[in-house]
Amino acid sequence: MKLLRLLGFLVGTAVAFATLWAFYGTVTPEKPPYSDNQRQMAEDLGQEVQQWLPTISASGGRAVFGNLESDDFGLVSYPVRAAIWRSARFDLVGRGWLERVRERIHWTVPAWGVGEDLHDYALGRHAQWAIGGTVLRLADDPQRILQVRIEVLNVASGQIVATRDFTVQPNGVARIVARVAPVRLPAHVRFMLWIALVLLLPLSVLPFARNLLVDGSNTAILFTLLALVGLDVIGAYLLYLNGYNNWFGTGLGLAVVALSLAFNLKYLTVMKAVHL
């Protein structure tokens, strides 16, 4: 009877987590299904931008990067920002707290792009230079291509001092790598696999239950409990959590630890009572 109540608690908790996750997925903007080729093209663009920046006349002083228009989730903007930082041509101003929060919760990335909005953003951050641009084209089928325009603005004069249109296309090697990339299981399948792991893993203790839980020491029992919790947490990370490196993922990870600890502690307590 106690085991049935324990299983009922676990199922109820799983339903609550599934409901919370469904709500979270409903209220957050839908992220496009970017392909491996598109991600690779964005990284290649970052390398080209890094090589281009030393050739322009503007350098030194504070600079802001206003992200790229038509790049709602920062797929292209993040590699470009990293390239600006690596080039060391400017004293790149960090992102604002609101922008970082929006990234953490998988919301859309704000973009000031080009023109007056970018100029006002740079003035508000007390920068001498403003770097922005637009994603003109990002496609994977039938033609794999990324086209981006990058502009560098002198904030004091309001004039564009450098501009360039970039076109990036993956080579044959990148296409082969993308073609053989492993298929990731759907989120709900990985979640159910973790639930199965949590339910079945404590059964491995049953053959040693009396020797371990009744006749064994408290140290051995504690070690067993921590081992079960550790395996549950590792399984959750490998199956589910490694794709959610944000505040929600952190909270979900803490909940996994608490749930695993409570479930395995209850499970071991029930097994000990049965074998007394």
PDB file of C-alpha atoms in Angstrom:
ATOM      1  CA  MET A   1       0.000   0.000   0.000  1.00  0.00           C
ATOM      2  CA  LYS A   2       2.810   2.394   0.878  1.00  0.00           C
ATOM      3  CA  LEU A   3       4.506   1.610  -2.430  1.00  0.00           C
ATOM      4  CA  LEU A   4       1.282   2.400  -4.313  1.00  0.00           C
ATOM      5  CA  ARG A   5       1.025   5.755  -2.561  1.00  0.00           C
ATOM      6  CA  LEU A   6       4.664   6.415  -3.429  1.00  0.00           C
ATOM      7  CA  LEU A   7       4.081   5.603  -7.087  1.00  0.00           C
ATOM      8  CA  GLY A   8       0.978   7.810  -7.065  1.00  0.00           C
ATOM      9  CA  PHE A   9       3.047  10.675  -5.662  1.00  0.00           C
ATOM     10  CA  LEU A  10       5.666  10.233  -8.382  1.00  0.00           C
ATOM     11  CA  VAL A  11       3.069  10.110 -11.160  1.00  0.00           C
ATOM     12  CA  GLY A  12       1.326  13.194  -9.783  1.00  0.00           C
ATOM     13  CA  THR A  13       4.606  15.059  -9.608  1.00  0.00           C
ATOM     14  CA  ALA A  14       5.455  14.038 -13.172  1.00  0.00           C
ATOM     15  CA  VAL A  15       2.068  15.297 -14.382  1.00  0.00           C
ATOM     16  CA  ALA A  16       2.639  18.604 -12.570  1.00  0.00           C
ATOM     17  CA  PHE A  17       6.058  19.003 -14.220  1.00  0.00           C
ATOM     18  CA  ALA A  18       4.615  18.125 -17.627  1.00  0.00           C
ATOM     19  CA  THR A  19       1.844  20.694 -17.156  1.00  0.00           C
ATOM     20  CA  LEU A  20       4.342  23.361 -16.100  1.00  0.00           C
ATOM     21  CA  TRP A  21       6.567  22.574 -19.076  1.00  0.00           C
ATOM     22  CA  ALA A  22       3.595  22.705 -21.475  1.00  0.00           C
ATOM     23  CA  PHE A  23       2.590  26.102 -20.077  1.00  0.00           C
ATOM     24  CA  TYR A  24       6.146  27.397 -20.384  1.00  0.00           C
ATOM     25  CA  GLY A  25       6.336  26.223 -23.993  1.00  0.00           C
ATOM     26  CA  THR A  26       3.003  27.909 -24.766  1.00  0.00           C
ATOM     27  CA  VAL A  27       3.817  31.369 -23.421  1.00  0.00           C
ATOM     28  CA  THR A  28       7.371  31.605 -24.816  1.00  0.00           C
ATOM     29  CA  PRO A  29       7.946  32.512 -28.482  1.00  0.00           C
ATOM     30  CA  GLU A  30       8.371  29.560 -30.817  1.00  0.00           C
ATOM     31  CA  LYS A  31      12.006  29.139 -31.821  1.00  0.00           C
ATOM     32  CA  PRO A  32      12.594  28.251 -35.492  1.00  0.00           C
ATOM     33  CA  PRO A  33      13.989  24.754 -36.131  1.00  0.00           C
ATOM     34  CA  TYR A  34      17.447  25.926 -37.169  1.00  0.00           C
ATOM     35  CA  SER A  35      19.456  23.288 -39.003  1.00  0.00           C
ATOM     36  CA  ASP A  36      23.072  22.318 -38.343  1.00  0.00           C
ATOM     37  CA  ASN A  37      24.020  23.978 -41.631  1.00  0.00           C
ATOM     38  CA  GLN A  38      22.438  27.263 -40.542  1.00  0.00           C
ATOM     39  CA  ARG A  39      24.270  27.163 -37.221  1.00  0.00           C
ATOM     40  CA  GLN A  40      27.548  26.431 -38.986  1.00  0.00           C
ATOM     41  CA  MET A  41      27.007  29.315 -41.398  1.00  0.00           C
ATOM     42  CA  ALA A  42      26.459  31.662 -38.444  1.00  0.00           C
ATOM     43  CA  GLU A  43      29.761  30.531 -36.897  1.00  0.00           C
ATOM     44  CA  ASP A  44      31.538  30.952 -40.243  1.00  0.00           C
ATOM     45  CA  LEU A  45      30.125  34.472 -40.503  1.00  0.00           C
ATOM     46  CA  GLY A  46      31.640  35.287 -37.121  1.00  0.00           C
ATOM     47  CA  GLN A  47      35.072  34.297 -38.460  1.00  0.00           C
ATOM     48  CA  GLU A  48      34.627  36.508 -41.532  1.00  0.00           C
ATOM     49  CA  VAL A  49      33.507  39.483 -39.427  1.00  0.00           C
ATOM     50  CA  GLN A  50      36.553  39.036 -37.180  1.00  0.00           C
ATOM     51  CA  GLN A  51      38.833  39.140 -40.246  1.00  0.00           C
ATOM     52  CA  TRP A  52      37.031  42.199 -41.649  1.00  0.00           C
ATOM     53  CA  LEU A  53      37.088  44.429 -38.556  1.00  0.00           C
ATOM     54  CA  PRO A  54      40.877  45.080 -38.597  1.00  0.00           C
ATOM     55  CA  THR A  55      40.533  46.460 -42.136  1.00  0.00           C
ATOM     56  CA  ILE A  56      38.171  49.323 -41.220  1.00  0.00           C
ATOM     57  CA  SER A  57      39.299  52.745 -40.068  1.00  0.00           C
ATOM     58  CA  ALA A  58      37.131  52.864 -36.939  1.00  0.00           C
ATOM     59  CA  SER A  59      38.732  51.479 -33.791  1.00  0.00           C
ATOM     60  CA  GLY A  60      39.248  52.236 -30.114  1.00  0.00           C
ATOM     61  CA  GLY A  61      36.738  53.561 -27.625  1.00  0.00           C
ATOM     62  CA  ARG A  62      33.464  52.170 -26.354  1.00  0.00           C
ATOM     63  CA  ALA A  63      31.228  50.379 -28.812  1.00  0.00           C
ATOM     64  CA  VAL A  64      27.826  48.757 -28.598  1.00  0.00           C
ATOM     65  CA  PHE A  65      26.481  45.931 -30.695  1.00  0.00           C
ATOM     66  CA  GLY A  66      22.776  46.324 -31.372  1.00  0.00           C
ATOM     67  CA  ASN A  67      22.238  42.738 -32.565  1.00  0.00           C
ATOM     68  CA  LEU A  68      20.901  42.048 -36.049  1.00  0.00           C
ATOM     69  CA  GLU A  69      17.427  42.712 -37.367  1.00  0.00           C
ATOM     70  CA  SER A  70      15.461  39.662 -38.555  1.00  0.00           C
ATOM     71  CA  ASP A  71      17.367  37.466 -36.078  1.00  0.00           C
ATOM     72  CA  ASP A  72      14.839  37.044 -33.286  1.00  0.00           C
ATOM     73  CA  PHE A  73      16.729  34.392 -31.316  1.00  0.00           C
ATOM     74  CA  GLY A  74      20.293  35.581 -31.856  1.00  0.00           C
ATOM     75  CA  LEU A  75      21.450  32.658 -34.004  1.00  0.00           C
ATOM     76  CA  VAL A  76      23.573  35.000 -36.121  1.00  0.00           C
ATOM     77  CA  SER A  77      23.947  37.889 -33.669  1.00  0.00           C
ATOM     78  CA  TYR A  78      25.764  35.906 -30.966  1.00  0.00           C
ATOM     79  CA  PRO A  79      28.648  34.744 -33.205  1.00  0.00           C
ATOM     80  CA  VAL A  80      29.002  38.295 -34.556  1.00  0.00           C
ATOM     81  CA  ARG A  81      29.160  39.742 -31.026  1.00  0.00           C
ATOM     82  CA  ALA A  82      31.806  37.155 -30.116  1.00  0.00           C
ATOM     83  CA  ALA A  83      33.791  38.115 -33.235  1.00  0.00           C
ATOM     84  CA  ILE A  84      33.705  41.808 -32.278  1.00  0.00           C
ATOM     85  CA  TRP A  85      34.976  40.958 -28.819  1.00  0.00           C
ATOM     86  CA  ARG A  86      37.751  38.679 -30.146  1.00  0.00           C
ATOM     87  CA  SER A  87      38.963  41.307 -32.604  1.00  0.00           C
ATOM     88  CA  ALA A  88      39.826  43.704 -29.712  1.00  0.00           C
ATOM     89  CA  ARG A  89      39.207  46.667 -32.041  1.00  0.00           C
ATOM     90  CA  PHE A  90      36.713  48.215 -29.619  1.00  0.00           C
ATOM     91  CA  ASP A  91      35.900  48.327 -25.934  1.00  0.00           C
ATOM     92  CA  LEU A  92      32.707  46.340 -26.405  1.00  0.00           C
ATOM     93  CA  VAL A  93      29.970  47.283 -23.927  1.00  0.00           C
ATOM     94  CA  GLY A  94      28.253  44.330 -22.280  1.00  0.00           C
ATOM     95  CA  ARG A  95      24.619  43.531 -22.861  1.00  0.00           C
ATOM     96  CA  GLY A  96      21.984  45.098 -20.629  1.00  0.00           C
ATOM     97  CA  TRP A  97      20.381  43.084 -17.845  1.00  0.00           C
ATOM     98  CA  LEU A  98      17.029  42.916 -19.628  1.00  0.00           C
ATOM     99  CA  GLU A  99      18.643  41.433 -22.719  1.00  0.00           C
ATOM    100  CA  ARG A 100      20.411  38.802 -20.601  1.00  0.00           C
ATOM    101  CA  VAL A 101      17.168  37.924 -18.819  1.00  0.00           C
ATOM    102  CA  ARG A 102      15.379  37.492 -22.132  1.00  0.00           C
ATOM    103  CA  GLU A 103      18.124  35.147 -23.308  1.00  0.00           C
ATOM    104  CA  ARG A 104      17.927  33.104 -20.104  1.00  0.00           C
ATOM    105  CA  ILE A 105      14.202  32.483 -20.449  1.00  0.00           C
ATOM    106  CA  HIS A 106      14.486  31.765 -24.194  1.00  0.00           C
ATOM    107  CA  TRP A 107      12.591  34.900 -25.174  1.00  0.00           C
ATOM    108  CA  THR A 108      13.337  36.846 -28.347  1.00  0.00           C
ATOM    109  CA  VAL A 109      16.527  38.926 -28.500  1.00  0.00           C
ATOM    110  CA  PRO A 110      16.043  42.718 -28.772  1.00  0.00           C
ATOM    111  CA  ALA A 111      17.603  44.236 -31.883  1.00  0.00           C
ATOM    112  CA  TRP A 112      18.366  47.880 -32.608  1.00  0.00           C
ATOM    113  CA  GLY A 113      19.678  46.937 -36.031  1.00  0.00           C
ATOM    114  CA  VAL A 114      20.608  50.100 -37.941  1.00  0.00           C
ATOM    115  CA  GLY A 115      19.510  53.712 -38.179  1.00  0.00           C
ATOM    116  CA  GLU A 116      18.036  55.949 -35.492  1.00  0.00           C
ATOM    117  CA  ASP A 117      17.247  53.158 -33.014  1.00  0.00           C
ATOM    118  CA  LEU A 118      20.852  51.990 -33.035  1.00  0.00           C
ATOM    119  CA  HIS A 119      22.097  55.578 -32.654  1.00  0.00           C
ATOM    120  CA  ASP A 120      19.821  56.209 -29.656  1.00  0.00           C
ATOM    121  CA  TYR A 121      20.851  52.899 -28.087  1.00  0.00           C
ATOM    122  CA  ALA A 122      24.534  53.833 -28.398  1.00  0.00           C
ATOM    123  CA  LEU A 123      23.904  57.278 -26.867  1.00  0.00           C
ATOM    124  CA  GLY A 124      22.137  55.646 -23.936  1.00  0.00           C
ATOM    125  CA  ARG A 125      25.130  53.365 -23.341  1.00  0.00           C
ATOM    126  CA  HIS A 126      27.631  56.258 -23.711  1.00  0.00           C
ATOM    127  CA  ALA A 127      29.407  54.608 -26.649  1.00  0.00           C
ATOM    128  CA  GLN A 128      31.506  56.199 -29.399  1.00  0.00           C
ATOM    129  CA  TRP A 129      30.717  53.510 -31.946  1.00  0.00           C
ATOM    130  CA  ALA A 130      27.645  51.463 -32.755  1.00  0.00           C
ATOM    131  CA  ILE A 131      27.673  48.217 -34.725  1.00  0.00           C
ATOM    132  CA  GLY A 132      24.485  46.791 -36.144  1.00  0.00           C
ATOM    133  CA  GLY A 133      23.025  45.212 -39.213  1.00  0.00           C
ATOM    134  CA  THR A 134      20.414  42.981 -40.755  1.00  0.00           C
ATOM    135  CA  VAL A 135      20.084  39.320 -41.655  1.00  0.00           C
ATOM    136  CA  LEU A 136      19.074  39.559 -45.288  1.00  0.00           C
ATOM    137  CA  ARG A 137      18.695  35.860 -45.964  1.00  0.00           C
ATOM    138  CA  LEU A 138      19.078  32.613 -44.040  1.00  0.00           C
ATOM    139  CA  ALA A 139      18.115  29.476 -45.924  1.00  0.00           C
ATOM    140  CA  ASP A 140      18.962  25.776 -45.932  1.00  0.00           C
ATOM    141  CA  ASP A 141      16.738  24.397 -48.674  1.00  0.00           C
ATOM    142  CA  PRO A 142      17.090  24.287 -51.616  1.00  0.00           C
ATOM    143  CA  GLN A 143      20.126  26.590 -51.357  1.00  0.00           C
ATOM    144  CA  ARG A 144      22.231  26.846 -48.196  1.00  0.00           C
ATOM    145  CA  ILE A 145      23.074  30.512 -47.816  1.00  0.00           C
ATOM    146  CA  LEU A 146      23.450  33.262 -45.207  1.00  0.00           C
ATOM    147  CA  GLN A 147      23.503  36.914 -46.264  1.00  0.00           C
ATOM    148  CA  VAL A 148      24.099  39.651 -43.679  1.00  0.00           C
ATOM    149  CA  ARG A 149      24.788  43.386 -43.822  1.00  0.00           C
ATOM    150  CA  ILE A 150      27.005  44.832 -41.059  1.00  0.00           C
ATOM    151  CA  GLU A 151      27.365  48.588 -40.455  1.00  0.00           C
ATOM    152  CA  VAL A 152      29.597  50.594 -38.118  1.00  0.00           C
ATOM    153  CA  LEU A 153      28.237  53.959 -37.005  1.00  0.00           C
ATOM    154  CA  ASN A 154      30.110  56.957 -35.591  1.00  0.00           C
ATOM    155  CA  VAL A 155      27.764  58.038 -32.795  1.00  0.00           C
ATOM    156  CA  ALA A 156      29.042  61.633 -32.564  1.00  0.00           C
ATOM    157  CA  SER A 157      28.535  62.411 -36.258  1.00  0.00           C
ATOM    158  CA  GLY A 158      25.742  59.947 -36.939  1.00  0.00           C
ATOM    159  CA  GLN A 159      27.569  58.786 -40.051  1.00  0.00           C
ATOM    160  CA  ILE A 160      28.171  55.209 -41.181  1.00  0.00           C
ATOM    161  CA  VAL A 161      31.946  54.775 -41.403  1.00  0.00           C
ATOM    162  CA  ALA A 162      32.049  51.145 -42.600  1.00  0.00           C
ATOM    163  CA  THR A 163      29.595  48.729 -44.139  1.00  0.00           C
ATOM    164  CA  ARG A 164      29.830  45.332 -45.773  1.00  0.00           C
ATOM    165  CA  ASP A 165      27.523  42.661 -47.133  1.00  0.00           C
ATOM    166  CA  PHE A 166      28.580  39.120 -46.197  1.00  0.00           C
ATOM    167  CA  THR A 167      27.548  35.959 -48.038  1.00  0.00           C
ATOM    168  CA  VAL A 168      28.307  32.611 -46.423  1.00  0.00           C
ATOM    169  CA  GLN A 169      27.650  29.149 -47.863  1.00  0.00           C
ATOM    170  CA  PRO A 170      28.741  25.849 -46.279  1.00  0.00           C
ATOM    171  CA  ASN A 171      31.254  23.648 -48.042  1.00  0.00           C
ATOM    172  CA  GLY A 172      30.761  19.992 -48.854  1.00  0.00           C
ATOM    173  CA  VAL A 173      32.299  18.811 -45.570  1.00  0.00           C
ATOM    174  CA  ALA A 174      29.786  20.810 -43.535  1.00  0.00           C
ATOM    175  CA  ARG A 175      26.931  19.276 -45.518  1.00  0.00           C
ATOM    176  CA  ILE A 176      28.188  15.748 -44.869  1.00  0.00           C
ATOM    177  CA  VAL A 177      28.560  16.410 -41.136  1.00  0.00           C
ATOM    178  CA  ALA A 178      25.037  17.822 -40.947  1.00  0.00           C
ATOM    179  CA  ARG A 179      23.671  14.846 -42.868  1.00  0.00           C
ATOM    180  CA  VAL A 180      25.118  12.258 -40.477  1.00  0.00           C
ATOM    181  CA  ALA A 181      24.376  14.216 -37.274  1.00  0.00           C
ATOM    182  CA  PRO A 182      22.492  12.049 -34.753  1.00  0.00           C
ATOM    183  CA  VAL A 183      18.743  12.543 -34.397  1.00  0.00           C
ATOM    184  CA  ARG A 184      17.710  13.887 -30.980  1.00  0.00           C
ATOM    185  CA  LEU A 185      14.742  12.198 -29.340  1.00  0.00           C
ATOM    186  CA  PRO A 186      11.635  14.356 -28.741  1.00  0.00           C
ATOM    187  CA  ALA A 187      11.464  16.059 -25.338  1.00  0.00           C
ATOM    188  CA  HIS A 188       8.463  14.051 -24.094  1.00  0.00           C
ATOM    189  CA  VAL A 189      10.176  10.754 -24.987  1.00  0.00           C
ATOM    190  CA  ARG A 190      13.338  11.739 -23.078  1.00  0.00           C
ATOM    191  CA  PHE A 191      11.195  12.805 -20.113  1.00  0.00           C
ATOM    192  CA  MET A 192       9.402   9.428 -20.009  1.00  0.00           C
ATOM    193  CA  LEU A 193      12.741   7.610 -20.271  1.00  0.00           C
ATOM    194  CA  TRP A 194      13.937   9.490 -17.204  1.00  0.00           C
ATOM    195  CA  ILE A 195      10.752   8.591 -15.294  1.00  0.00           C
ATOM    196  CA  ALA A 196      11.371   4.939 -16.184  1.00  0.00           C
ATOM    197  CA  LEU A 197      14.955   5.248 -14.920  1.00  0.00           C
ATOM    198  CA  VAL A 198      13.778   6.705 -11.597  1.00  0.00           C
ATOM    199  CA  LEU A 199      11.190   3.952 -11.147  1.00  0.00           C
ATOM    200  CA  LEU A 200      13.387   1.006 -12.100  1.00  0.00           C
ATOM    201  CA  LEU A 201      16.781   1.975 -10.687  1.00  0.00           C
ATOM    202  CA  PRO A 202      15.910   1.347  -6.987  1.00  0.00           C
ATOM    203  CA  LEU A 203      14.862  -2.208  -7.900  1.00  0.00           C
ATOM    204  CA  SER A 204      18.571  -2.995  -8.234  1.00  0.00           C
ATOM    205  CA  VAL A 205      18.787  -2.750  -4.431  1.00  0.00           C
ATOM    206  CA  LEU A 206      16.143  -5.439  -3.812  1.00  0.00           C
ATOM    207  CA  PRO A 207      18.518  -8.479  -3.863  1.00  0.00           C
ATOM    208  CA  PHE A 208      20.611  -6.843  -1.121  1.00  0.00           C
ATOM    209  CA  ALA A 209      17.785  -5.088   0.739  1.00  0.00           C
ATOM    210  CA  ARG A 210      18.024  -7.034   4.037  1.00  0.00           C
ATOM    211  CA  ASN A 211      21.829  -7.046   4.211  1.00  0.00           C
ATOM    212  CA  LEU A 212      22.028  -3.399   3.262  1.00  0.00           C
ATOM    213  CA  LEU A 213      18.992  -1.727   4.821  1.00  0.00           C
ATOM    214  CA  VAL A 214      18.403  -3.864   7.913  1.00  0.00           C
ATOM    215  CA  ASP A 215      21.803  -5.280   8.845  1.00  0.00           C
ATOM    216  CA  GLY A 216      23.937  -2.628   7.151  1.00  0.00           C
ATOM    217  CA  SER A 217      25.351   0.542   8.657  1.00  0.00           C
ATOM    218  CA  ASN A 218      23.900   4.025   8.320  1.00  0.00           C
ATOM    219  CA  THR A 219      26.918   4.968   6.223  1.00  0.00           C
ATOM    220  CA  ALA A 220      26.129   2.229   3.711  1.00  0.00           C
ATOM    221  CA  ILE A 221      22.483   3.290   3.546  1.00  0.00           C
ATOM    222  CA  LEU A 222      23.466   6.932   3.035  1.00  0.00           C
ATOM    223  CA  PHE A 223      25.940   5.973   0.315  1.00  0.00           C
ATOM    224  CA  THR A 224      23.248   3.943  -1.461  1.00  0.00           C
ATOM    225  CA  LEU A 225      20.777   6.823  -1.265  1.00  0.00           C
ATOM    226  CA  LEU A 226      23.283   9.308  -2.664  1.00  0.00           C
ATOM    227  CA  ALA A 227      24.298   6.900  -5.417  1.00  0.00           C
ATOM    228  CA  LEU A 228      20.672   6.473  -6.528  1.00  0.00           C
ATOM    229  CA  VAL A 229      20.066  10.227  -6.463  1.00  0.00           C
ATOM    230  CA  GLY A 230      23.302  10.873  -8.348  1.00  0.00           C
ATOM    231  CA  LEU A 231      22.404   8.397 -11.083  1.00  0.00           C
ATOM    232  CA  ASP A 232      18.932   9.940 -11.389  1.00  0.00           C
ATOM    233  CA  VAL A 233      20.395  13.438 -11.736  1.00  0.00           C
ATOM    234  CA  ILE A 234      23.030  12.308 -14.254  1.00  0.00           C
ATOM    235  CA  GLY A 235      20.322  10.544 -16.245  1.00  0.00           C
ATOM    236  CA  ALA A 236      18.132  13.666 -16.195  1.00  0.00           C
ATOM    237  CA  TYR A 237      21.008  15.795 -17.477  1.00  0.00           C
ATOM    238  CA  LEU A 238      22.013  13.401 -20.256  1.00  0.00           C
ATOM    239  CA  LEU A 239      18.443  12.752 -21.380  1.00  0.00           C
ATOM    240  CA  TYR A 240      16.754  16.064 -20.836  1.00  0.00           C
ATOM    241  CA  LEU A 241      18.421  18.973 -19.055  1.00  0.00           C
ATOM    242  CA  ASN A 242      21.559  19.581 -21.122  1.00  0.00           C
ATOM    243  CA  GLY A 243      19.557  21.512 -23.716  1.00  0.00           C
ATOM    244  CA  TYR A 244      18.124  24.027 -21.231  1.00  0.00           C
ATOM    245  CA  ASN A 245      20.980  26.177 -19.997  1.00  0.00           C
ATOM    246  CA  ASN A 246      18.772  28.944 -18.627  1.00  0.00           C
ATOM    247  CA  TRP A 247      17.012  29.893 -15.401  1.00  0.00           C
ATOM    248  CA  PHE A 248      14.147  27.511 -16.087  1.00  0.00           C
ATOM    249  CA  GLY A 249      16.621  24.686 -16.673  1.00  0.00           C
ATOM    250  CA  THR A 250      18.404  25.532 -13.410  1.00  0.00           C
ATOM    251  CA  GLY A 251      15.113  25.468 -11.505  1.00  0.00           C
ATOM    252  CA  LEU A 252      14.135  22.219 -13.179  1.00  0.00           C
ATOM    253  CA  GLY A 253      17.527  20.721 -12.239  1.00  0.00           C
ATOM    254  CA  LEU A 254      17.025  21.650  -8.571  1.00  0.00           C
ATOM    255  CA  ALA A 255      13.540  20.148  -8.700  1.00  0.00           C
ATOM    256  CA  VAL A 256      14.993  16.933 -10.147  1.00  0.00           C
ATOM    257  CA  VAL A 257      17.461  16.693  -7.250  1.00  0.00           C
ATOM    258  CA  ALA A 258      14.702  17.275  -4.678  1.00  0.00           C
ATOM    259  CA  LEU A 259      12.312  14.827  -6.354  1.00  0.00           C
ATOM    260  CA  SER A 260      14.976  12.128  -6.686  1.00  0.00           C
ATOM    261  CA  LEU A 261      16.031  12.543  -3.066  1.00  0.00           C
ATOM    262  CA  ALA A 262      12.450  12.368  -1.763  1.00  0.00           C
ATOM    263  CA  PHE A 263      11.484   9.425  -3.960  1.00  0.00           C
ATOM    264  CA  ASN A 264      14.557   7.282  -3.269  1.00  0.00           C
ATOM    265  CA  LEU A 265      14.451   8.021   0.453  1.00  0.00           C
ATOM    266  CA  LYS A 266      10.817   6.932   0.576  1.00  0.00           C
ATOM    267  CA  TYR A 267      11.558   3.890  -1.577  1.00  0.00           C
ATOM    268  CA  LEU A 268      14.401   2.729   0.711  1.00  0.00           C
ATOM    269  CA  THR A 269      12.253   3.352   3.795  1.00  0.00           C
ATOM    270  CA  VAL A 270       9.463   1.179   2.390  1.00  0.00           C
ATOM    271  CA  MET A 271      11.903  -1.607   1.434  1.00  0.00           C
ATOM    272  CA  LYS A 272      13.456  -1.532   4.907  1.00  0.00           C
ATOM    273  CA  ALA A 273      10.020  -1.788   6.553  1.00  0.00           C
ATOM    274  CA  VAL A 274       9.074  -4.746   4.314  1.00  0.00           C
ATOM    275  CA  HIS A 275      12.255  -6.663   5.241  1.00  0.00           C
ATOM    276  CA  LEU A 276      12.072  -6.080   9.007  1.00  0.00           C
TER     277      LEU A 276
END
